Each structure stands twice: as structure tokens, then as C-alpha cells.
mmCIF file of C-alpha atoms in Angstrom:
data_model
loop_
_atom_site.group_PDB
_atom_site.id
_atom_site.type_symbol
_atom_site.label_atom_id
_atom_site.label_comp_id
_atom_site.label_asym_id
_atom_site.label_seq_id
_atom_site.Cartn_x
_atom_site.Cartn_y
_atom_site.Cartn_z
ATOM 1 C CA UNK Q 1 17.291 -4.065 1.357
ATOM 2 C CA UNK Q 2 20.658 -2.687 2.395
ATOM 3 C CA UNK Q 3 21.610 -3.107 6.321
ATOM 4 C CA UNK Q 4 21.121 -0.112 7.622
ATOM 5 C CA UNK Q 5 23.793 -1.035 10.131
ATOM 6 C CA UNK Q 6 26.788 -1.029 7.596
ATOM 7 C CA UNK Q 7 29.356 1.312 7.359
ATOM 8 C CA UNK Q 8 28.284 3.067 3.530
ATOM 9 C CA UNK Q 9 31.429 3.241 1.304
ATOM 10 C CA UNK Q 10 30.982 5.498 -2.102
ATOM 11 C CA UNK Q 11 33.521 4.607 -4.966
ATOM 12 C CA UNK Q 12 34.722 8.217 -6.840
ATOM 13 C CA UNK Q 13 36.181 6.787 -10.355
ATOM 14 C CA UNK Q 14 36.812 8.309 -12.875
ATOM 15 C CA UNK Q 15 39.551 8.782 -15.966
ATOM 16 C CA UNK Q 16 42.860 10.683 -15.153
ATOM 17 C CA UNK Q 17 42.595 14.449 -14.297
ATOM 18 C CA UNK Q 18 38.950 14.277 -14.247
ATOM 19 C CA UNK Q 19 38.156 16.303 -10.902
ATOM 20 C CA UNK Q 20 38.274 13.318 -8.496
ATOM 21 C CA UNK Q 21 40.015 15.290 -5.979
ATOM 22 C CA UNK Q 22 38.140 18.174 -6.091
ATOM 23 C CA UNK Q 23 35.172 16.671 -6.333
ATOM 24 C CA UNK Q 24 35.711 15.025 -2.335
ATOM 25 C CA UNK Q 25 37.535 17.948 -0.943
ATOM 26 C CA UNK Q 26 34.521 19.547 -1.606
ATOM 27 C CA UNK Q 27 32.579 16.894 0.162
ATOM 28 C CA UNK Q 28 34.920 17.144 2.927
ATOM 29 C CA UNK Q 29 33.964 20.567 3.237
ATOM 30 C CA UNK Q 30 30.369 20.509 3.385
ATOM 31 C CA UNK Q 31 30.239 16.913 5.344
ATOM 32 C CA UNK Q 32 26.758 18.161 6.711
ATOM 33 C CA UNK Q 33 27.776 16.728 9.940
ATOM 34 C CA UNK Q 34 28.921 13.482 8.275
ATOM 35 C CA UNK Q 35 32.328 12.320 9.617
ATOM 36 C CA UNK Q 36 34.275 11.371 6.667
ATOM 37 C CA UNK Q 37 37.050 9.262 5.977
ATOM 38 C CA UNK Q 38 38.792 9.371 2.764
ATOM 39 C CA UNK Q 39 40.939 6.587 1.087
ATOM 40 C CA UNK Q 40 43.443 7.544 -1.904
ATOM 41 C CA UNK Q 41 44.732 5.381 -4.114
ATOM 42 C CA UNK Q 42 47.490 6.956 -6.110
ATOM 43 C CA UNK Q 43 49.068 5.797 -9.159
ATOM 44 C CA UNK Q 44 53.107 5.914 -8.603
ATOM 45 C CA UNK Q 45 54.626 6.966 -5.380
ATOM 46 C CA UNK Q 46 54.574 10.840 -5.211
ATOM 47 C CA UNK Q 47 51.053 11.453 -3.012
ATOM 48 C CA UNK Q 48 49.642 14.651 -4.522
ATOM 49 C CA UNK Q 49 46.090 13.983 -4.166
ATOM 50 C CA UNK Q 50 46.375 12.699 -0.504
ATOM 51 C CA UNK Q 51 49.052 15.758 0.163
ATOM 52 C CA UNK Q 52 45.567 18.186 -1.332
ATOM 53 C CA UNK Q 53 43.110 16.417 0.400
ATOM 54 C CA UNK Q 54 45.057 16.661 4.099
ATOM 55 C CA UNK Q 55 46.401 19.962 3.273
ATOM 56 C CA UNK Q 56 42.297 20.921 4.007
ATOM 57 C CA UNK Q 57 41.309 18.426 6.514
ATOM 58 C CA UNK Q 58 38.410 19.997 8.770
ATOM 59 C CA UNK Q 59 36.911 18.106 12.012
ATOM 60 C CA UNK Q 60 34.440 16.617 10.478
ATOM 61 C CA UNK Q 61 37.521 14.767 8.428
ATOM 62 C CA UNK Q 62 40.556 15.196 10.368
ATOM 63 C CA UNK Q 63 44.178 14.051 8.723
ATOM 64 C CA UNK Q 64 44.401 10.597 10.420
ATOM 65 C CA UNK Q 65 40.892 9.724 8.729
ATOM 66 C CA UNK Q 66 42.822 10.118 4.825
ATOM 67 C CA UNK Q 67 44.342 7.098 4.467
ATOM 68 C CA UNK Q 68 46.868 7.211 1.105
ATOM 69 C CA UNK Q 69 47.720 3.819 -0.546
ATOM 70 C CA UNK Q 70 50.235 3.846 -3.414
ATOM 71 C CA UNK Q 71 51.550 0.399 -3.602
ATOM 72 C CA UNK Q 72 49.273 -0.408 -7.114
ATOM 73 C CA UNK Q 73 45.669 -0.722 -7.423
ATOM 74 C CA UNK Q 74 44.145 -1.372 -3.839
ATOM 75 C CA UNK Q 75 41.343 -4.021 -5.710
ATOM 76 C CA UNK Q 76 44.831 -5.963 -6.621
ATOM 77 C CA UNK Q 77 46.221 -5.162 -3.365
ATOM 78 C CA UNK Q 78 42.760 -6.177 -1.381
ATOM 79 C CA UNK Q 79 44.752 -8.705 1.596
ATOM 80 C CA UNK Q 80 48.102 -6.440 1.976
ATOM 81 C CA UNK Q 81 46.386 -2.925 1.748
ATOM 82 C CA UNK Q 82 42.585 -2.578 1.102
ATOM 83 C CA UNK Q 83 41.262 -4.674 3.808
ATOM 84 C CA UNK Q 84 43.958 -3.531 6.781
ATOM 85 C CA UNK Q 85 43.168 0.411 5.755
ATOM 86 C CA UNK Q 86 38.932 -0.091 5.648
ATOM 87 C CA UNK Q 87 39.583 -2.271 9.054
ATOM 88 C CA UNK Q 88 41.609 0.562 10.903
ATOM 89 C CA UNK Q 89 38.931 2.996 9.818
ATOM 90 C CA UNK Q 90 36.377 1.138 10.924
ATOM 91 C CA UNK Q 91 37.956 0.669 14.337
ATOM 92 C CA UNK Q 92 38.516 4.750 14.732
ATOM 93 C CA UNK Q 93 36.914 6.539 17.776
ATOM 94 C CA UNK Q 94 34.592 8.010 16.399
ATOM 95 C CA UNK Q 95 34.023 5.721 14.011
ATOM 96 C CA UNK Q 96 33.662 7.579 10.609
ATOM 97 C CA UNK Q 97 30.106 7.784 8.778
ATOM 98 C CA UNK Q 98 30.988 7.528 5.821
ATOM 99 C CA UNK Q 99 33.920 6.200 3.778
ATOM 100 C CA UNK Q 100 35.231 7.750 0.422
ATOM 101 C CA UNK Q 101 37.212 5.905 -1.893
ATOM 102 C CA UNK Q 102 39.005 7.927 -4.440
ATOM 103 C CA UNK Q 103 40.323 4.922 -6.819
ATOM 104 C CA UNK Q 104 43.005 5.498 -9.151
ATOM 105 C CA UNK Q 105 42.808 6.925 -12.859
ATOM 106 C CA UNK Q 106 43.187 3.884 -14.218
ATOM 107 C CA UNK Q 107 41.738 1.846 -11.973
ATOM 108 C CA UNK Q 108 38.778 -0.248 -13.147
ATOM 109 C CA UNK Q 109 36.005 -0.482 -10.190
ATOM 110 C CA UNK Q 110 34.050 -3.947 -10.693
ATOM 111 C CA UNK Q 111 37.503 -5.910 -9.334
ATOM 112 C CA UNK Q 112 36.879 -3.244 -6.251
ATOM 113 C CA UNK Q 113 33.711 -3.783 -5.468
ATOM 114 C CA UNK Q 114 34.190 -7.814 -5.571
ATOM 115 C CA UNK Q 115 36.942 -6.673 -2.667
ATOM 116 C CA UNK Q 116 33.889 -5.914 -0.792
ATOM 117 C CA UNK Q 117 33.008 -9.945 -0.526
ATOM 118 C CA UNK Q 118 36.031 -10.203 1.743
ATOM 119 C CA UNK Q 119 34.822 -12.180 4.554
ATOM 120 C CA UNK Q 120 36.345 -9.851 7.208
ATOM 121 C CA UNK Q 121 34.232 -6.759 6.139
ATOM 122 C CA UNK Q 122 31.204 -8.313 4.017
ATOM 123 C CA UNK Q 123 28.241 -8.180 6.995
ATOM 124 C CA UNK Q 124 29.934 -4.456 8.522
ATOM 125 C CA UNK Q 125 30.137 -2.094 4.937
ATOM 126 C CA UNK Q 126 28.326 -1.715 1.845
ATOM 127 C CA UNK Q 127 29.166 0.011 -1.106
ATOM 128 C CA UNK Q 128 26.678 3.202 -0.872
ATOM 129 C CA UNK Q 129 27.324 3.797 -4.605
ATOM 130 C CA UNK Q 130 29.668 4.425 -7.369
ATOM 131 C CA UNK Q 131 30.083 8.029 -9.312
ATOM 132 C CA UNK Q 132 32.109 8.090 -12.226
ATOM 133 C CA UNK Q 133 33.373 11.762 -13.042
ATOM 134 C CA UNK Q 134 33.634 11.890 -16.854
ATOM 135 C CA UNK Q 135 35.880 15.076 -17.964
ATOM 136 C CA UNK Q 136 33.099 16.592 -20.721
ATOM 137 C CA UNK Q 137 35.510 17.831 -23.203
ATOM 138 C CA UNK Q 138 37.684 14.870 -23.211
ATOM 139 C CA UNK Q 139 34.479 12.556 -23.815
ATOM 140 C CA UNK Q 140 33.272 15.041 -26.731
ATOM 141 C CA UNK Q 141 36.678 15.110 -27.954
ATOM 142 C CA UNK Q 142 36.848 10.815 -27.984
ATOM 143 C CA UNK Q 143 40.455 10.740 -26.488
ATOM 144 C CA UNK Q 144 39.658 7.159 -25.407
ATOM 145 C CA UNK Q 145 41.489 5.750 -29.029
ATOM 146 C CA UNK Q 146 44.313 7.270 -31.106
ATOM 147 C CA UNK Q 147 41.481 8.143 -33.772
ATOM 148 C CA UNK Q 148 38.481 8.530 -32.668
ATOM 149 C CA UNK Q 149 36.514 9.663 -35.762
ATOM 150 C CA UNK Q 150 37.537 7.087 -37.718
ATOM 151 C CA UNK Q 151 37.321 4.293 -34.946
ATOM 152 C CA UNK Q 152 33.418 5.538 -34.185
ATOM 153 C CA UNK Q 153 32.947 5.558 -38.063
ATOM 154 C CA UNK Q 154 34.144 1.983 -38.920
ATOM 155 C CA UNK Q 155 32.370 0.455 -35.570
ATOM 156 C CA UNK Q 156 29.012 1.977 -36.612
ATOM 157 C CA UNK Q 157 29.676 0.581 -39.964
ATOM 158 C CA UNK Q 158 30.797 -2.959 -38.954
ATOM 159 C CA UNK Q 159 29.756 -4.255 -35.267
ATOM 160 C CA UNK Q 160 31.991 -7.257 -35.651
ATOM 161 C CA UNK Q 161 35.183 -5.076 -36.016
ATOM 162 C CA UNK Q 162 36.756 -4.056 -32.533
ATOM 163 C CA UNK Q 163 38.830 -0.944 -32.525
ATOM 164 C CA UNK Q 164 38.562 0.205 -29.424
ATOM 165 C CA UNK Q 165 42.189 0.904 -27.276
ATOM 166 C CA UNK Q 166 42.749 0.200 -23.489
ATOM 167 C CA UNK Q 167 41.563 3.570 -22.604
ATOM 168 C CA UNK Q 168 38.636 3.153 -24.369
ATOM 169 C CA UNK Q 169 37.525 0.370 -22.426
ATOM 170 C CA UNK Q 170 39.059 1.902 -18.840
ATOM 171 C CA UNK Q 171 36.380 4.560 -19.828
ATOM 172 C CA UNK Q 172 33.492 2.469 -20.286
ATOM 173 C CA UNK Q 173 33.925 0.015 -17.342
ATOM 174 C CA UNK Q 174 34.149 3.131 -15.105
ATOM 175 C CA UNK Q 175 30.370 4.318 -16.604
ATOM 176 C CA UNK Q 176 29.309 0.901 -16.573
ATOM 177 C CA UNK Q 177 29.901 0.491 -13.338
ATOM 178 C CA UNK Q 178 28.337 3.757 -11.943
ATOM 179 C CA UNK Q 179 25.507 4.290 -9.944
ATOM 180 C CA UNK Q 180 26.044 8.253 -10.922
ATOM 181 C CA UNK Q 181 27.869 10.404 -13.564
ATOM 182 C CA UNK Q 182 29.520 13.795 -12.867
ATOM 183 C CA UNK Q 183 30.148 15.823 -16.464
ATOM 184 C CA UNK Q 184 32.994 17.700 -15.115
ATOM 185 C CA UNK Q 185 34.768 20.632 -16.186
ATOM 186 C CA UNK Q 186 31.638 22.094 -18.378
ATOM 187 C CA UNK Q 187 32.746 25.540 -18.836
ATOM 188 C CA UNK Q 188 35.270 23.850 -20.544
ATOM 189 C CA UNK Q 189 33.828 22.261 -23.085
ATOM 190 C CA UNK Q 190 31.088 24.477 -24.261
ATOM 191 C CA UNK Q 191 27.083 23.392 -25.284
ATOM 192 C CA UNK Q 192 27.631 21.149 -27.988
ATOM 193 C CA UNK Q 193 30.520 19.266 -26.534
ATOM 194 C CA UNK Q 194 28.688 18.561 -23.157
ATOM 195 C CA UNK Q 195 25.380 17.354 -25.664
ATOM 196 C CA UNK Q 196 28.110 15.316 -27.445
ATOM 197 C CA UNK Q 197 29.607 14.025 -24.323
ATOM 198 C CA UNK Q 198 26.231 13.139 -22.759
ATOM 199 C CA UNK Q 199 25.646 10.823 -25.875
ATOM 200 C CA UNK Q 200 28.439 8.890 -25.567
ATOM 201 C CA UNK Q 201 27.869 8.349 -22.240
ATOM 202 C CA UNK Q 202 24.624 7.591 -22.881
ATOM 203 C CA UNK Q 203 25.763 4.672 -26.076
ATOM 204 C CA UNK Q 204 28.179 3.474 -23.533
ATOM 205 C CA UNK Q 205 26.003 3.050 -20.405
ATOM 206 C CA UNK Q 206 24.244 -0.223 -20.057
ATOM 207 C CA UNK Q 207 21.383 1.203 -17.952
ATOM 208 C CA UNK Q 208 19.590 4.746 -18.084
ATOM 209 C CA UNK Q 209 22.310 6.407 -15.474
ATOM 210 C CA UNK Q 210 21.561 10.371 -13.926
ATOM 211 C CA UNK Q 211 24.293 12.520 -15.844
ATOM 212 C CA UNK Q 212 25.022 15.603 -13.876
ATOM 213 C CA UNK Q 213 26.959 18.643 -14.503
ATOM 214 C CA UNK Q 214 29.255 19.676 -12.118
ATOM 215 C CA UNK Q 215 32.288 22.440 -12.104
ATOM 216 C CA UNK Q 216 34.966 22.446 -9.486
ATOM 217 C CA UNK Q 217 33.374 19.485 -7.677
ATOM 218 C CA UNK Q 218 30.605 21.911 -6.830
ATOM 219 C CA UNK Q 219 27.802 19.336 -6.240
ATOM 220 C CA UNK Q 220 25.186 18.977 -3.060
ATOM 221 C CA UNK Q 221 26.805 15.925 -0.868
ATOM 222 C CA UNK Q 222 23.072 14.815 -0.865
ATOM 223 C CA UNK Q 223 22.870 13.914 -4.646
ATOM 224 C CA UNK Q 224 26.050 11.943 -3.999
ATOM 225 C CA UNK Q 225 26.190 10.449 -0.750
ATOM 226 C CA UNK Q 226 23.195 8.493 0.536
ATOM 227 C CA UNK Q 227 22.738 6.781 -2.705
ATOM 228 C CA UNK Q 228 21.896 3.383 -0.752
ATOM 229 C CA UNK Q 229 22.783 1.304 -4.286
ATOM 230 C CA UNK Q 230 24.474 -1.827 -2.123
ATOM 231 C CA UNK Q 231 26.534 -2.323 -5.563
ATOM 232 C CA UNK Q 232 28.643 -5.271 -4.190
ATOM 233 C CA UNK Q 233 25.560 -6.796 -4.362
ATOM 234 C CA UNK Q 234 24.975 -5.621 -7.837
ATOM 235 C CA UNK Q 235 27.348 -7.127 -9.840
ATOM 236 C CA UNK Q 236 25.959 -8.099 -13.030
ATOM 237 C CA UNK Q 237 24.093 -5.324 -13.541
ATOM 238 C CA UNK Q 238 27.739 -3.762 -14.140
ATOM 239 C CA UNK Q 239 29.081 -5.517 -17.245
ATOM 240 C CA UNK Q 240 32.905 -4.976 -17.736
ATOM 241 C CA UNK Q 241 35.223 -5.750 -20.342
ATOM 242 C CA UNK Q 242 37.583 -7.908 -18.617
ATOM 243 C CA UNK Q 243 35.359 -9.880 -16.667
ATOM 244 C CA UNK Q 244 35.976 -13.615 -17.254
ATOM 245 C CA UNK Q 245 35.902 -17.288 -16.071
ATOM 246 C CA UNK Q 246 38.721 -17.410 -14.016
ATOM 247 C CA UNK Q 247 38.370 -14.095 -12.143
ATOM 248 C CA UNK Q 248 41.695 -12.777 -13.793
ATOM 249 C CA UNK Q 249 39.900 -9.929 -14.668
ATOM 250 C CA UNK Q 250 42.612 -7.063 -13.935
ATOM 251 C CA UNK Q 251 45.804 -5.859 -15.687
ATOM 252 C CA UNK Q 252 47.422 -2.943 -15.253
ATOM 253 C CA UNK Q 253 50.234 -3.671 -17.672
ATOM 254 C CA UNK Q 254 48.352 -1.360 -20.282
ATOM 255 C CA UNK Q 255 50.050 1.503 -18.295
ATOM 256 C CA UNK Q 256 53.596 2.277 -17.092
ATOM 257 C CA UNK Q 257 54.600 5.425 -14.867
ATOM 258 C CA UNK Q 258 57.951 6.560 -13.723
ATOM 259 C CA UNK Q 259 58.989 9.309 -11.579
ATOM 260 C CA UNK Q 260 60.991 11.929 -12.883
ATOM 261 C CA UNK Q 261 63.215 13.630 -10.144
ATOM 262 C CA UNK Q 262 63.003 17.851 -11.533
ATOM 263 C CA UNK Q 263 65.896 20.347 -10.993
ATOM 264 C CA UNK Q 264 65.000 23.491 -9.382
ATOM 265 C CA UNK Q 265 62.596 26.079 -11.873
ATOM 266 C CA UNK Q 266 63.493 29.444 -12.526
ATOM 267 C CA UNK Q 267 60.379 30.092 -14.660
ATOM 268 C CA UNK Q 268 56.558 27.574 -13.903
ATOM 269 C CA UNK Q 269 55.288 28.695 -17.584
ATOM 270 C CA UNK Q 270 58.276 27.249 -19.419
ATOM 271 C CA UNK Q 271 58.116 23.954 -16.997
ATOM 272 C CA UNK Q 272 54.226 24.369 -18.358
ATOM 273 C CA UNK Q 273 55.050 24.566 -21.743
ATOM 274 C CA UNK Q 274 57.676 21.652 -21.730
ATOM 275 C CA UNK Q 275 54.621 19.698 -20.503
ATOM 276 C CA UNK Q 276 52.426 21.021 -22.851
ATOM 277 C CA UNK Q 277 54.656 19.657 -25.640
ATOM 278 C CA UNK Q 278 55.228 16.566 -24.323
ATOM 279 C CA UNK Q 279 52.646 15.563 -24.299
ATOM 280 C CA UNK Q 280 51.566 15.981 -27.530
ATOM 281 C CA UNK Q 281 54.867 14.839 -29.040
ATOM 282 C CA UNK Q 282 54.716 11.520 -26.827
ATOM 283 C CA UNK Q 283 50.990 10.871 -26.107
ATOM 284 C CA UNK Q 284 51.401 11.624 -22.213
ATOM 285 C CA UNK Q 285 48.631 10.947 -20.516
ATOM 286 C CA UNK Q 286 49.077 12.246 -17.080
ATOM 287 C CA UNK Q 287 51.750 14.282 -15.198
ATOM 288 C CA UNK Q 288 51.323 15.084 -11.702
ATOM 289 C CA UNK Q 289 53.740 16.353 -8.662
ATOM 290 C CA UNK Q 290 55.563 18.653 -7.297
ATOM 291 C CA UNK Q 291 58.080 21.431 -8.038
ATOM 292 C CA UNK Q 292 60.801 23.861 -6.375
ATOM 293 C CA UNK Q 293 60.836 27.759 -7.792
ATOM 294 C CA UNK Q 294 63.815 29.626 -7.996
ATOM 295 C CA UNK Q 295 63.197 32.567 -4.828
ATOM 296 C CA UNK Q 296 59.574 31.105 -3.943
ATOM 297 C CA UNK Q 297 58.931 29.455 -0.227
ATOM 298 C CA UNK Q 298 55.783 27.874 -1.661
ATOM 299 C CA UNK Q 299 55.828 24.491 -3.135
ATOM 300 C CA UNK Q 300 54.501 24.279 -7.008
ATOM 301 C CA UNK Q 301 51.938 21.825 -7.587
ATOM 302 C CA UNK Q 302 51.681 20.409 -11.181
ATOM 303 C CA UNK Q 303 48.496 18.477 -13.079
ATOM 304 C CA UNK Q 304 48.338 18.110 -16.484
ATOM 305 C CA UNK Q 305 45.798 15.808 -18.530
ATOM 306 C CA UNK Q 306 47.439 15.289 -21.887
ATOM 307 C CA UNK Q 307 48.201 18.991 -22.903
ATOM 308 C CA UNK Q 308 46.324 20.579 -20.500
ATOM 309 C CA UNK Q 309 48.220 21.723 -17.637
ATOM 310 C CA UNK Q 310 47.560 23.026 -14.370
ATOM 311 C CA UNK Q 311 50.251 24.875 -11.861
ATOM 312 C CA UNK Q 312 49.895 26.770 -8.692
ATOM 313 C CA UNK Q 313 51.492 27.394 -5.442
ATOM 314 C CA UNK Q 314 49.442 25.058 -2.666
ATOM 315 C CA UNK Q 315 51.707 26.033 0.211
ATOM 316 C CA UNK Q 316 54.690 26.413 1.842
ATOM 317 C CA UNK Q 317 57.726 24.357 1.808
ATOM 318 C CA UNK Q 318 57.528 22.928 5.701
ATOM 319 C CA UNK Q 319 60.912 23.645 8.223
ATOM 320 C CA UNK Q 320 61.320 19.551 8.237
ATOM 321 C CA UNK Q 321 61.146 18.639 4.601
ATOM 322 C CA UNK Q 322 63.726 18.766 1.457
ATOM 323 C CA UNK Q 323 62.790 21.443 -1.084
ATOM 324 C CA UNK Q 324 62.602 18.789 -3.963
ATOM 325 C CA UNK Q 325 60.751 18.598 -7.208
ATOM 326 C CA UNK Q 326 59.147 15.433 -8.344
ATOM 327 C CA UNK Q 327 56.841 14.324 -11.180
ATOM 328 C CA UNK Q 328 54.939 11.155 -12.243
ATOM 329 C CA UNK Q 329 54.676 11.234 -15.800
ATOM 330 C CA UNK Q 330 51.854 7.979 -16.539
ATOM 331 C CA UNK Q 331 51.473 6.719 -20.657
ATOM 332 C CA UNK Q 332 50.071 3.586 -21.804
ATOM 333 C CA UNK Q 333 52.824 0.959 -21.798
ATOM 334 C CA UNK Q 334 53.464 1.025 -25.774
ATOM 335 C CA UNK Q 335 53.870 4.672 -26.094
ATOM 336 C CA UNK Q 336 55.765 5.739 -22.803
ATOM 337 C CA UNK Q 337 59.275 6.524 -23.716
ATOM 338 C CA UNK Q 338 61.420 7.207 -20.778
ATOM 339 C CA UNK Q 339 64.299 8.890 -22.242
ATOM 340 C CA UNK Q 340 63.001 11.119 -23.984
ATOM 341 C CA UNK Q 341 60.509 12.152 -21.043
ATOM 342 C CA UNK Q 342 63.622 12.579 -18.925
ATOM 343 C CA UNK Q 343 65.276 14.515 -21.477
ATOM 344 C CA UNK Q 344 62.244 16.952 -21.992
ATOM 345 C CA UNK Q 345 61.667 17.760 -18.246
ATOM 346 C CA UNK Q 346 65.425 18.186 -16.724
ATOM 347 C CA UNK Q 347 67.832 19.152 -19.619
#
């Protein structure tokens, strides 16, 4: 039985751009009393979900209880980052009820949860649960492999043949791993997509696992906090593929970012657009940051997932801070081609 007297920590995973964020500012918002803390681990150095998430800090989770860590992966970071950040949370007054962990979109979350065996916080926190958020039209759509029709076709015709790609399996370790699956972005993706999506999640899941629907993080805190699932304890019942003998079980190598510094824009749709197409020229994965608009005091925020891109204006550019645009651009390590990003998103 879980120790009633730990601090409960619930993991958000979840593939790039697939309402993570959202999903705990929401939670953040209707804390039912909770007191929250939130953790952020960002991919590259340009902090756009930990500048959304304080940009609506409430009392029940104030700014100085969003802690942002982009130095890499905080389960390969657990001594220098992970274990100083959960300590000085811990040690708040008030101490926090709860503790969210928004992990990276690559990030894989059975190396995290083996963090949680760290001596210094094993007998005082417990890993309440893990929810994956699983984009529905991107699972229907099989953007895990470069071909997904064909891949699916030649594994169900040959089990011994192994075509899946490093997103493939960043997908499936994520579901594996999860207590809890959010099917995000359904008005997206339509009926049969979101019947399609639930059956690969289903094939890929190594235990029956709740599937829920959820738009704009719109989800009661109840279903998703509470869970009481104690997962650290729980380890093989969360197969992954890169578990092994020696524990090297982690490698982030299969993905390269770089931040592209952007000249002022005199027009968001064509910055959009030049998105848009790069990514499906070069494969882009993810593209997330900030821009400056030509006669506009509010800052431009900028998400894309692969061709799909998001803009709008979050707020205004503070008295204190340069009026600078900035972009992570994030491919697999093969495909990312630096130039040529550069080229598409400041000439």
C-alpha cells in the first residue's frame, strides 16, 4: 500500500505538441484546493512552456512553485537537477500537495521513475501516476515511422522483421509506461481516426490502460490526480524498449535541436507558412518559441507539430526585457539539417 505520508508526484508524458501544457495549466486552474507545484523539463534552452505555465500562476500554484529545467532530460540529469529541484519543493512553506512533472517530448519516463529510488527522496514521494497524452490524429495518422502503412503491413506479415524508427518506440515506452491515456486534440481528428488511434494504443499497451478523450486539457483533476499507482514501485509492469543489463537504458542522440535566433516579422502567417513548409520539406518535428511583430507590443508565441502550426499573441513585451525572436526547431538527428533550417526561417 502506498504511504499515505509521501509527497504524490504525477508524470505528464507524452509525444511533442501533444497538449502537455495545456493539459496542467488547466490543472493549475482548477487545483480544487490542491497546492500545486509544477516541474518543466524543456527540450533546448528557450522556456516556452514554463514562460505559459507562470504567465497563469494562481495561489493555489504561485510562480516560485514552477520550477523550469532545460539542461537535457532531468532522468539523465537526476544528481545535478532532478533531485535539488524535487528537494527545494519539498522544503517550501507551504509545502506543495502535489507535484507535476511535465517531462520532455522526447523524454522516455521508465529512466524517470527509477530517479525516484534516489536515496534522498525514496521514503518522502511517490509517483501518484503516469498519463501519457497521445495526440489522436497523429496516432491514426502512424507518424511514429517514415511509412507507416507499409511498416504496419510488413510487421503483421513477418513478426521477426523490426521496422519500427526511434519515434516509434519514444511512442510506445510513453503508453507503456502509463497509468492513464489522454486522446488529445479529438475534434481534430474526427470518429474514425480517434477509433483508429484507440487501437493502436490499445496493440501497443501491455496492460488494459483507461483511454480518455480530452480537448484543450479539459479533464476533471480527479480522474488524473489521486491515481495512488506508486509506479516507482511498479517497474516491470512497464516494459520499455531500451531497458537493459547495464542500466544504460537512455539516449537522446536520436534527436538534435538548435536554436534559431528570428529577425523581426512584418507578417505571423508568412512566418506560419515558412514553418508549414519546412517542415514537410525537412521532416521537422517540432518548432517552438518566440517572435517580435513589426508595430505589435505583444510577444508572438509559436508551436508547430510537424506542419501544424500554432501562433498567437500571449502577452506583452515586459519594460525590462529585449524584444527578441527565438525558435527551437527539434528533428531526429539523421534528418535535421541546420542550414537549410536557418536559411528557411531568417532569409
Amino acid at each position: 500500500m502506498t504511504d499515505l505520508s509521501k509527497l504524490p508526484v504525477t508524470v505528464v508524458t507524452g509525444f511533442l505538441g501533444s497538449g502537455k501544457t495545456t493539459l496542467i495549466r488547466h490543472l493549475m486552474q482548477n487545483a480544487q484546493g490542491k497546492r500545486l507545484a509544477v516541474v518543466v523539463n524543456e527540450f533546448g534552452d528557450v522556456g516556452v512552456d514554463g514562460e505559459i505555465l507562470k504567465s497563469c500562476a494562481i495561489p493555489d500554484c504561485p510562480a516560485e512553485n514552477i520550477v523550469e529545467l532545460a539542461n537535457g532530460c532531468i532522468c539523465c540529469t537526476v544528481a545535478d537537477d532532478f533531485i535539488p529541484t524535487i528537494e527545494a519543493l519539498m522544503a517550501l512553506d507551504p509545502r506543495p500537495d502535489h507535484i507535476l512533472i511535465e517531462t520532455s517530448g522526447l523524454a522516455l519516463p521508465k529512466p524517470l521513475l527509477k530517479a525516484f529510488d534516489w536515496p534522498d527522496i525514496k521514503s518522502r514521494i511517490t509517483v501518484d501516476g503516469v498519463i501519457a497524452l497521445a495526440d489522436a490524429e497523429a496516432v491514426a495518422a502512424g507518424r511514429f515511422a517514415p511509412n507507416v502503412a507499409a511498416v504496419d503491413a510488413q510487421r503483421r506479415a513477418d513478426e521477426s522483421l523490426d521496422h519500427e524508427t526511434p519515434l516509434s518506440e519514444v511512442f510506445e515506452d510513453q503508453i507503456a509506461c502509463a497509468d492513464l491515456v489522454l486522446l488529445t486534440k479529438p475534434d481534430l481528428a474526427g470518429q474514425a481516426a480517434l477509433a483508429e488511434a484507440r487501437a493502436v494504443i490499445a496493440e501497443e499497451a501491455p496492460r488494459r490502460l483507461p483511454v480518455i478523450e480530452v480537448a484543450e486539457g479539459n479533464v476533471d483533476p480527479r480522474i488524473v490526480l489521486g491515481l495512488a499507482a506508486a509506479a516507482e514501485n511498479d517497474l516491470d509492469a512497464r516494459p520499455s524498449h531500451h531497458d537493459s543489463p547495464d542500466g544504460d537504458d537512455h539516449d537522446h542522440e536520436e534527436f538534435e535541436s538548435i536554436i534559431v535566433d528570428l529577425p523581426e516579422q512584418s507578417d505571423p502567417a508568412a512566418l506560419a507558412a515558412r514553418i508549414e513548409t519546412l517542415a514537410e520539406q525537412h521532416g521537422i518535428l517540432r518548432v517552438k518559441g518566440y517572435a517580435v511583430v513589426s508595430g505589435k507590443p505583444l510577444r508572438l508565441l509559436v508551436q508547430a507539430v510537424g506542419s501544424r502550426v500554432r501562433t498567437q499573441y500571449d502577452r506583452p513585451w515586459r519594460p525590462d526585457e529585449v524584444r527578441h525572436g527565438r525558435l527551437v526547431v527539434i528533428a531526429e538527428h539523421d534528418v535535421l539539417d541546420e542550414k537549410a533550417v536557418r536559411a528557411a526561417l531568417t532569409d
